[in-house]
mmCIF file of C-alpha atoms in Angstrom:
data_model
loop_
_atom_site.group_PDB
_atom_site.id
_atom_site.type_symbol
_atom_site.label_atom_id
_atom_site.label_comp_id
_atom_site.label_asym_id
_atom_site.label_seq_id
_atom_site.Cartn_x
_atom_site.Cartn_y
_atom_site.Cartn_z
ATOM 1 C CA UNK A 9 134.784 111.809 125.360
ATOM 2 C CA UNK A 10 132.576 113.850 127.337
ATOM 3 C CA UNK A 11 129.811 112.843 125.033
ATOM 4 C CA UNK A 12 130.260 109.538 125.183
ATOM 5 C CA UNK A 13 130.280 108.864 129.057
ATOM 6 C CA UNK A 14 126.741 111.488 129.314
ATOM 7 C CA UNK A 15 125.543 108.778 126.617
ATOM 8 C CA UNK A 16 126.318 105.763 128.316
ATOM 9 C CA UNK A 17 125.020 107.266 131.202
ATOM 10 C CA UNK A 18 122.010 108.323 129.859
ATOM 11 C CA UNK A 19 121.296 104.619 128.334
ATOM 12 C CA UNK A 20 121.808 103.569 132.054
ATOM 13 C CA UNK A 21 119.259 105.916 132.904
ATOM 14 C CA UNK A 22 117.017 104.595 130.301
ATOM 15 C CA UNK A 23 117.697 101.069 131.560
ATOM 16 C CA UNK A 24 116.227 101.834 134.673
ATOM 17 C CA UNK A 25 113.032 104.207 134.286
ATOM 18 C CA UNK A 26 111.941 101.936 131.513
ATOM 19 C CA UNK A 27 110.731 104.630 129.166
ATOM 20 C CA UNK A 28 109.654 104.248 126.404
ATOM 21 C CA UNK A 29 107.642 106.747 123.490
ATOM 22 C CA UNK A 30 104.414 105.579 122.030
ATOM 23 C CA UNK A 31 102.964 106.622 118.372
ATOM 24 C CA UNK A 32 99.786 106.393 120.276
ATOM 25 C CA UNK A 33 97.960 109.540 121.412
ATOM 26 C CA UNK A 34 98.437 111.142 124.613
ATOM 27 C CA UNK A 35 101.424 110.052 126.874
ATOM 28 C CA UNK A 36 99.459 107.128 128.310
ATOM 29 C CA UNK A 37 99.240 106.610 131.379
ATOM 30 C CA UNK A 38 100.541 108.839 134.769
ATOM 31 C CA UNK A 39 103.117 106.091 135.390
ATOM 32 C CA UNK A 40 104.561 106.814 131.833
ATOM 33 C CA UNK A 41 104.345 110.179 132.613
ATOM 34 C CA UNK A 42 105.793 110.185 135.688
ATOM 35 C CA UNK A 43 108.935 107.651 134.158
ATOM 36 C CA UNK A 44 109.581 110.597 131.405
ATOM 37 C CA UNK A 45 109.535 113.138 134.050
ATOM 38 C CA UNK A 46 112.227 111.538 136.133
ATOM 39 C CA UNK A 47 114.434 110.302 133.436
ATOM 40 C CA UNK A 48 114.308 114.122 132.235
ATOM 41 C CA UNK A 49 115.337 115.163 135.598
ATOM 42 C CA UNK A 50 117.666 112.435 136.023
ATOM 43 C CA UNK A 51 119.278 112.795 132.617
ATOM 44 C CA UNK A 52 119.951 116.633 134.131
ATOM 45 C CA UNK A 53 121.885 116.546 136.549
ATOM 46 C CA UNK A 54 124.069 113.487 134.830
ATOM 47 C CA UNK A 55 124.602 115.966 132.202
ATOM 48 C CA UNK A 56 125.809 118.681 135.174
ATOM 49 C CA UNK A 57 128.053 115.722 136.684
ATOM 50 C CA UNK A 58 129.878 115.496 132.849
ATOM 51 C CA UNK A 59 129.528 118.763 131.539
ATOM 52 C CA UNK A 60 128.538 121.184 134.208
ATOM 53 C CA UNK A 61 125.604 123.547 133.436
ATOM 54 C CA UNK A 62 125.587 122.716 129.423
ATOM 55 C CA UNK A 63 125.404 119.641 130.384
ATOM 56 C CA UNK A 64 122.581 120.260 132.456
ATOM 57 C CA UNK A 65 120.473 121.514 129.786
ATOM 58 C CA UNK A 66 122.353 118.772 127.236
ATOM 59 C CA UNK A 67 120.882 115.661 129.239
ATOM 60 C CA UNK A 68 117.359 117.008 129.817
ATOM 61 C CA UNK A 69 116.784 117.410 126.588
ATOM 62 C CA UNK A 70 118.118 114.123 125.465
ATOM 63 C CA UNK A 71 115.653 112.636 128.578
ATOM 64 C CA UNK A 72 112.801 114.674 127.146
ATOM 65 C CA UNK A 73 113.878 113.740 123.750
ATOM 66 C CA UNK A 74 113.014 109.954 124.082
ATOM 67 C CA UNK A 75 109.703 110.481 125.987
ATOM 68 C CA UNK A 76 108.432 113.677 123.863
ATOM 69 C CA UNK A 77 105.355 112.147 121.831
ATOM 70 C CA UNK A 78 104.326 113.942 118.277
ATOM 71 C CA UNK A 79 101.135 113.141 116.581
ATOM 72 C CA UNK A 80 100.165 114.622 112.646
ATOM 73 C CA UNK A 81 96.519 114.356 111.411
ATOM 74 C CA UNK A 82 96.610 115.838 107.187
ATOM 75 C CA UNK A 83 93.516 117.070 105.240
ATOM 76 C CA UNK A 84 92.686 118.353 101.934
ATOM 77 C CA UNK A 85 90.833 121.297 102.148
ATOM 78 C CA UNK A 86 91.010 122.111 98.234
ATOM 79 C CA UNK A 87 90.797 120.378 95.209
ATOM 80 C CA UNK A 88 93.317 120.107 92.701
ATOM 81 C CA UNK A 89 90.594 121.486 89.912
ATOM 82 C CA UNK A 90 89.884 124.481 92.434
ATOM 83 C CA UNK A 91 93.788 125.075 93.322
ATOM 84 C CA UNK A 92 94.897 125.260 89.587
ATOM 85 C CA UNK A 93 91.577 127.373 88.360
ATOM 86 C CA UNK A 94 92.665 129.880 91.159
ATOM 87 C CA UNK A 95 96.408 130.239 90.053
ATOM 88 C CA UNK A 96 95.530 130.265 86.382
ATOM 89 C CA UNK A 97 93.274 133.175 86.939
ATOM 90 C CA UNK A 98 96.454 135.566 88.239
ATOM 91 C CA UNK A 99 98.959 134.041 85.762
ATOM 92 C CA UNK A 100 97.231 134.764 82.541
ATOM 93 C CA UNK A 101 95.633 131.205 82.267
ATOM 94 C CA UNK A 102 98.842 129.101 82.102
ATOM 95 C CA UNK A 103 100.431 126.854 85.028
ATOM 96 C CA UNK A 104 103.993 126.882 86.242
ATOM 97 C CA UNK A 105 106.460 124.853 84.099
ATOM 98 C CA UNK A 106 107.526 123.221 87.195
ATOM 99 C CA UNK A 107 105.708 121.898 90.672
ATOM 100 C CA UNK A 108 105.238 124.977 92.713
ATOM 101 C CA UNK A 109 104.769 125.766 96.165
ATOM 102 C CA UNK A 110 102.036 128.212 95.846
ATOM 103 C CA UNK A 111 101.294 129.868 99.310
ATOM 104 C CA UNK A 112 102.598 128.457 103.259
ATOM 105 C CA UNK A 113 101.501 129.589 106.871
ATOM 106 C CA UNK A 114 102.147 128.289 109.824
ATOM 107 C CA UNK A 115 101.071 128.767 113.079
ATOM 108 C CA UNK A 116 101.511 127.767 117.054
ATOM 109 C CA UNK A 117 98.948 127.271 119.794
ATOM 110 C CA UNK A 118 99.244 128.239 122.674
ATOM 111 C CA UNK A 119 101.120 131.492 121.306
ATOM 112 C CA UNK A 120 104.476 132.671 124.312
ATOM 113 C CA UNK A 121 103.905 130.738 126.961
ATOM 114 C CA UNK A 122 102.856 126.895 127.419
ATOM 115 C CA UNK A 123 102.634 125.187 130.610
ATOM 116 C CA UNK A 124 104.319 122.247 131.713
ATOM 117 C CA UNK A 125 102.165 119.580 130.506
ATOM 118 C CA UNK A 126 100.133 120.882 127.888
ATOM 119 C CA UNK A 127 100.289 120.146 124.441
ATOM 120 C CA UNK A 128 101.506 122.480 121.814
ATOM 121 C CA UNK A 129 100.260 122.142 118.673
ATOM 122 C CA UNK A 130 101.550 123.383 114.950
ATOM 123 C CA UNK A 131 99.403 123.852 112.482
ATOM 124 C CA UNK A 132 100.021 124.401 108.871
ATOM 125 C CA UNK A 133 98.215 124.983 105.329
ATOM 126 C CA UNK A 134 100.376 124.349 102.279
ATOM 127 C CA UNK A 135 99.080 125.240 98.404
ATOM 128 C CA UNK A 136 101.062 123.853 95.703
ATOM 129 C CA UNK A 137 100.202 123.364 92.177
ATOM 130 C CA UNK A 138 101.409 121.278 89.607
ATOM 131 C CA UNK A 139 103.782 122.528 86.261
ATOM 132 C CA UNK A 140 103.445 121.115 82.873
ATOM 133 C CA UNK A 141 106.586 119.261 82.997
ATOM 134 C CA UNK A 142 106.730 118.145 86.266
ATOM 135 C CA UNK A 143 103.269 117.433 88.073
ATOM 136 C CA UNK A 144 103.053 117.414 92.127
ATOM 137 C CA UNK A 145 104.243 113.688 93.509
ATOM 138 C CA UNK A 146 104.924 114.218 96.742
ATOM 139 C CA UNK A 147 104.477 117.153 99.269
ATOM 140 C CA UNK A 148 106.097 116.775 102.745
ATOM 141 C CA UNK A 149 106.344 118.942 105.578
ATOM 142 C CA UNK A 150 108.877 117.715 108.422
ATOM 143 C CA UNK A 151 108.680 119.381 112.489
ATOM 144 C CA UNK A 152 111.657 119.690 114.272
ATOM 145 C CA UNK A 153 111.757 120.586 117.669
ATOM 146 C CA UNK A 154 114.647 122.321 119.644
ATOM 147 C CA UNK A 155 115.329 122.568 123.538
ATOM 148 C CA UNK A 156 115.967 125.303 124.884
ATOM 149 C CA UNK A 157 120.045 124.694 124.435
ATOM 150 C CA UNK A 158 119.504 125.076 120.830
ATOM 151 C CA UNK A 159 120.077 121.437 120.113
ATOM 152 C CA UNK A 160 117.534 118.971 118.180
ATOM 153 C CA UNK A 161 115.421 116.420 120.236
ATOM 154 C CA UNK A 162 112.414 115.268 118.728
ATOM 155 C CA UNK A 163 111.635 115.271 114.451
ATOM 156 C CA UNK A 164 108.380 114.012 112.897
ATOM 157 C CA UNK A 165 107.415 114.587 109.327
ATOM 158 C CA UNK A 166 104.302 113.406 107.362
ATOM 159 C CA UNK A 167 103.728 113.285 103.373
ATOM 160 C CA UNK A 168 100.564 115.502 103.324
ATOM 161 C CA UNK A 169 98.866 113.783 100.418
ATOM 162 C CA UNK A 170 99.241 110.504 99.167
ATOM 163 C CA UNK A 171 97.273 110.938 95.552
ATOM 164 C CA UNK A 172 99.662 113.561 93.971
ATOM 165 C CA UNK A 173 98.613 116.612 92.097
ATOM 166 C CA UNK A 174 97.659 120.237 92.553
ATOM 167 C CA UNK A 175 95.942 121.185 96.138
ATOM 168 C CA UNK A 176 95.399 122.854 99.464
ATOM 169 C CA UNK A 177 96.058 120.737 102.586
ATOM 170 C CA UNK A 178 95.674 121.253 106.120
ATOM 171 C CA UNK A 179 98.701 119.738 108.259
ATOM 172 C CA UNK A 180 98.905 119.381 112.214
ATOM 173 C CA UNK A 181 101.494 118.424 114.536
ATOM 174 C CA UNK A 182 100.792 118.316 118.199
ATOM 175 C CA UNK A 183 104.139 117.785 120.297
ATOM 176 C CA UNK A 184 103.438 116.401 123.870
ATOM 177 C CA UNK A 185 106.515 117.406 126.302
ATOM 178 C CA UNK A 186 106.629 114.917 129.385
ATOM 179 C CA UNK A 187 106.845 116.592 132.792
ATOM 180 C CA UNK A 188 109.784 117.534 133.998
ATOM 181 C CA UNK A 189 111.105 118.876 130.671
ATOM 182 C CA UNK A 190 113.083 121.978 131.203
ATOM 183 C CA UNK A 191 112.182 125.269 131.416
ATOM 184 C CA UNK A 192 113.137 127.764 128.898
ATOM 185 C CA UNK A 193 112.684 129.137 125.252
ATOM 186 C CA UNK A 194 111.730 126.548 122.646
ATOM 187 C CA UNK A 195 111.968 126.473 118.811
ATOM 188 C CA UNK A 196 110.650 125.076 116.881
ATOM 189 C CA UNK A 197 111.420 124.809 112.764
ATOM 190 C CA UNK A 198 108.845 123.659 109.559
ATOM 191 C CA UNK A 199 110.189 122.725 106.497
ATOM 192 C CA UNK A 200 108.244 122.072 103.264
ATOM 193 C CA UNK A 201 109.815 119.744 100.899
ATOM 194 C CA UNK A 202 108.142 119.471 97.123
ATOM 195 C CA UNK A 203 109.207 116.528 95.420
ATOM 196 C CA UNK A 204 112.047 115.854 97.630
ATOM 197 C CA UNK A 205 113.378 119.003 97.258
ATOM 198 C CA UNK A 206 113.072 122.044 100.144
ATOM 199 C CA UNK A 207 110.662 124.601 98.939
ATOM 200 C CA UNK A 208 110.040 126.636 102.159
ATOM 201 C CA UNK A 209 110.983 127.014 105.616
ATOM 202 C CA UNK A 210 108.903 128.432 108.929
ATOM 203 C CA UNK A 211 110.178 129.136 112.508
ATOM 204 C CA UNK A 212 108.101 129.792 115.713
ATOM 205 C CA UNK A 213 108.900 129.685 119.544
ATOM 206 C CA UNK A 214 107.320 129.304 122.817
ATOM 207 C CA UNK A 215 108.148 129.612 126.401
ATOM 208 C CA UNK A 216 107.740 126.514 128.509
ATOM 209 C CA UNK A 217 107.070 127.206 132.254
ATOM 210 C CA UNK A 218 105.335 125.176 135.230
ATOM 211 C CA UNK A 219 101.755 125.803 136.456
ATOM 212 C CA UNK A 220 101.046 128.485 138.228
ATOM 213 C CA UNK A 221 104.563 130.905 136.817
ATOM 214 C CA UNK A 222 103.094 131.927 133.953
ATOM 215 C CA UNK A 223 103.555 135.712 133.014
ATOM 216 C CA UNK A 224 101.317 137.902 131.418
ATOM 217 C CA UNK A 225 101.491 138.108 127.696
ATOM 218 C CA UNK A 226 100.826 141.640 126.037
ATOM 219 C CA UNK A 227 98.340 141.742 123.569
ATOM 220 C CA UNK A 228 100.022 141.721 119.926
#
């Protein structure tokens, strides 16, 4: 029940800032901006009114949620020829029998902390070579994004090569957070799927704090 009413609030709350999230880059213009930034706030302390301090961190991340923007530009940075000549010269010059996922990294910029504001961007290469009884159709690598309550708000995924086949590919995701989005330890999770099915996972975090707090990072 508790749920429901922070939802209907919520919607109320959307109803009035007018916000709405954009495919487009960037988060347009400082009006937008500052829209998503009150509606996170807002959403807040409706969440405290329901659900006292969960509920706090509940609605701003449902208020972030909807204004949050996620972009993905993909590459190929190897051919299929190269990928397959490479694994066939450490596996006695045969391929897989199935689609594998060869080799995945992943990695996050600005590494501990990111300021309130500032985009943070994933970036990912993914190797995957086709078997000789089931050839590469799809690869897909999906972003999800967790608030600092531990509770999903914003998802974006991208099929990394349309063409099929063996191959290296760059992949990068740049989340933009509107201001006001709460403070605190985010996570964020990277899942490869290879032809539909979940080959590999990745998790990272970062820190998001407002300009001017942030803390010294030790050297790793």
């Amino acid at each position: 029940m508790k749920h429901q009413t922070l939802a209907t609030v919520l919607c109320i709350s959307l109803a009035v800032t007018g916000c709405a999230t954009t495919g487009q880059s960037g988060m347009g213009t400082d009006n937008t901006a500052m829209k998503c930034g009150l509606m996170a706030a807002g959403g807040a302390v409706l969440g405290g009114l329901v659900d006292g301090k969960r509920g706090v961190l509940r609605g701003a991340a449902l208020g972030l949620g909807a204004c949050a923007v996620m972009e993905v530009v993909s590459s190929r940075t190897r051919s299929s020829d190269e990928v397959e000549k490479a694994y066939r010269s450490g596996n006695r010059n045969t391929l897989p029998a199935s689609a594998r996922l060869v080799s995945y990294a992943s990695s996050v910029s600005p590494r501990g902390q990111v300021v309130s504001g500032n985009p943070v961007k994933v970036q990912s290469t993914i190797r995957a070579v086709s078997g000789t009884g089931e050839p590469i159709r799809e690869i897909r690598e999906v972003l999800v994004a967790y608030a600092p309550d531990g509770k999903e708000f914003k998802r974006g995924e991208k099929v990394v090569d349309t063409t099929g086949g063996s191959g290296e590919f760059s992949n990068n995701f740049t989340l933009r957070l509107p201001q006001g989005a709460p403070e605190g330890n985010y996570r964020l999770q990277t899942d490869i799927y290879l032809n539909g099915k979940l080959a590999s996972t990745n998790n990272a975090d970062f820190s998001l704090v407002q300009a001017g707090q942030q803390r010294a990072v030790a050297a790793r």
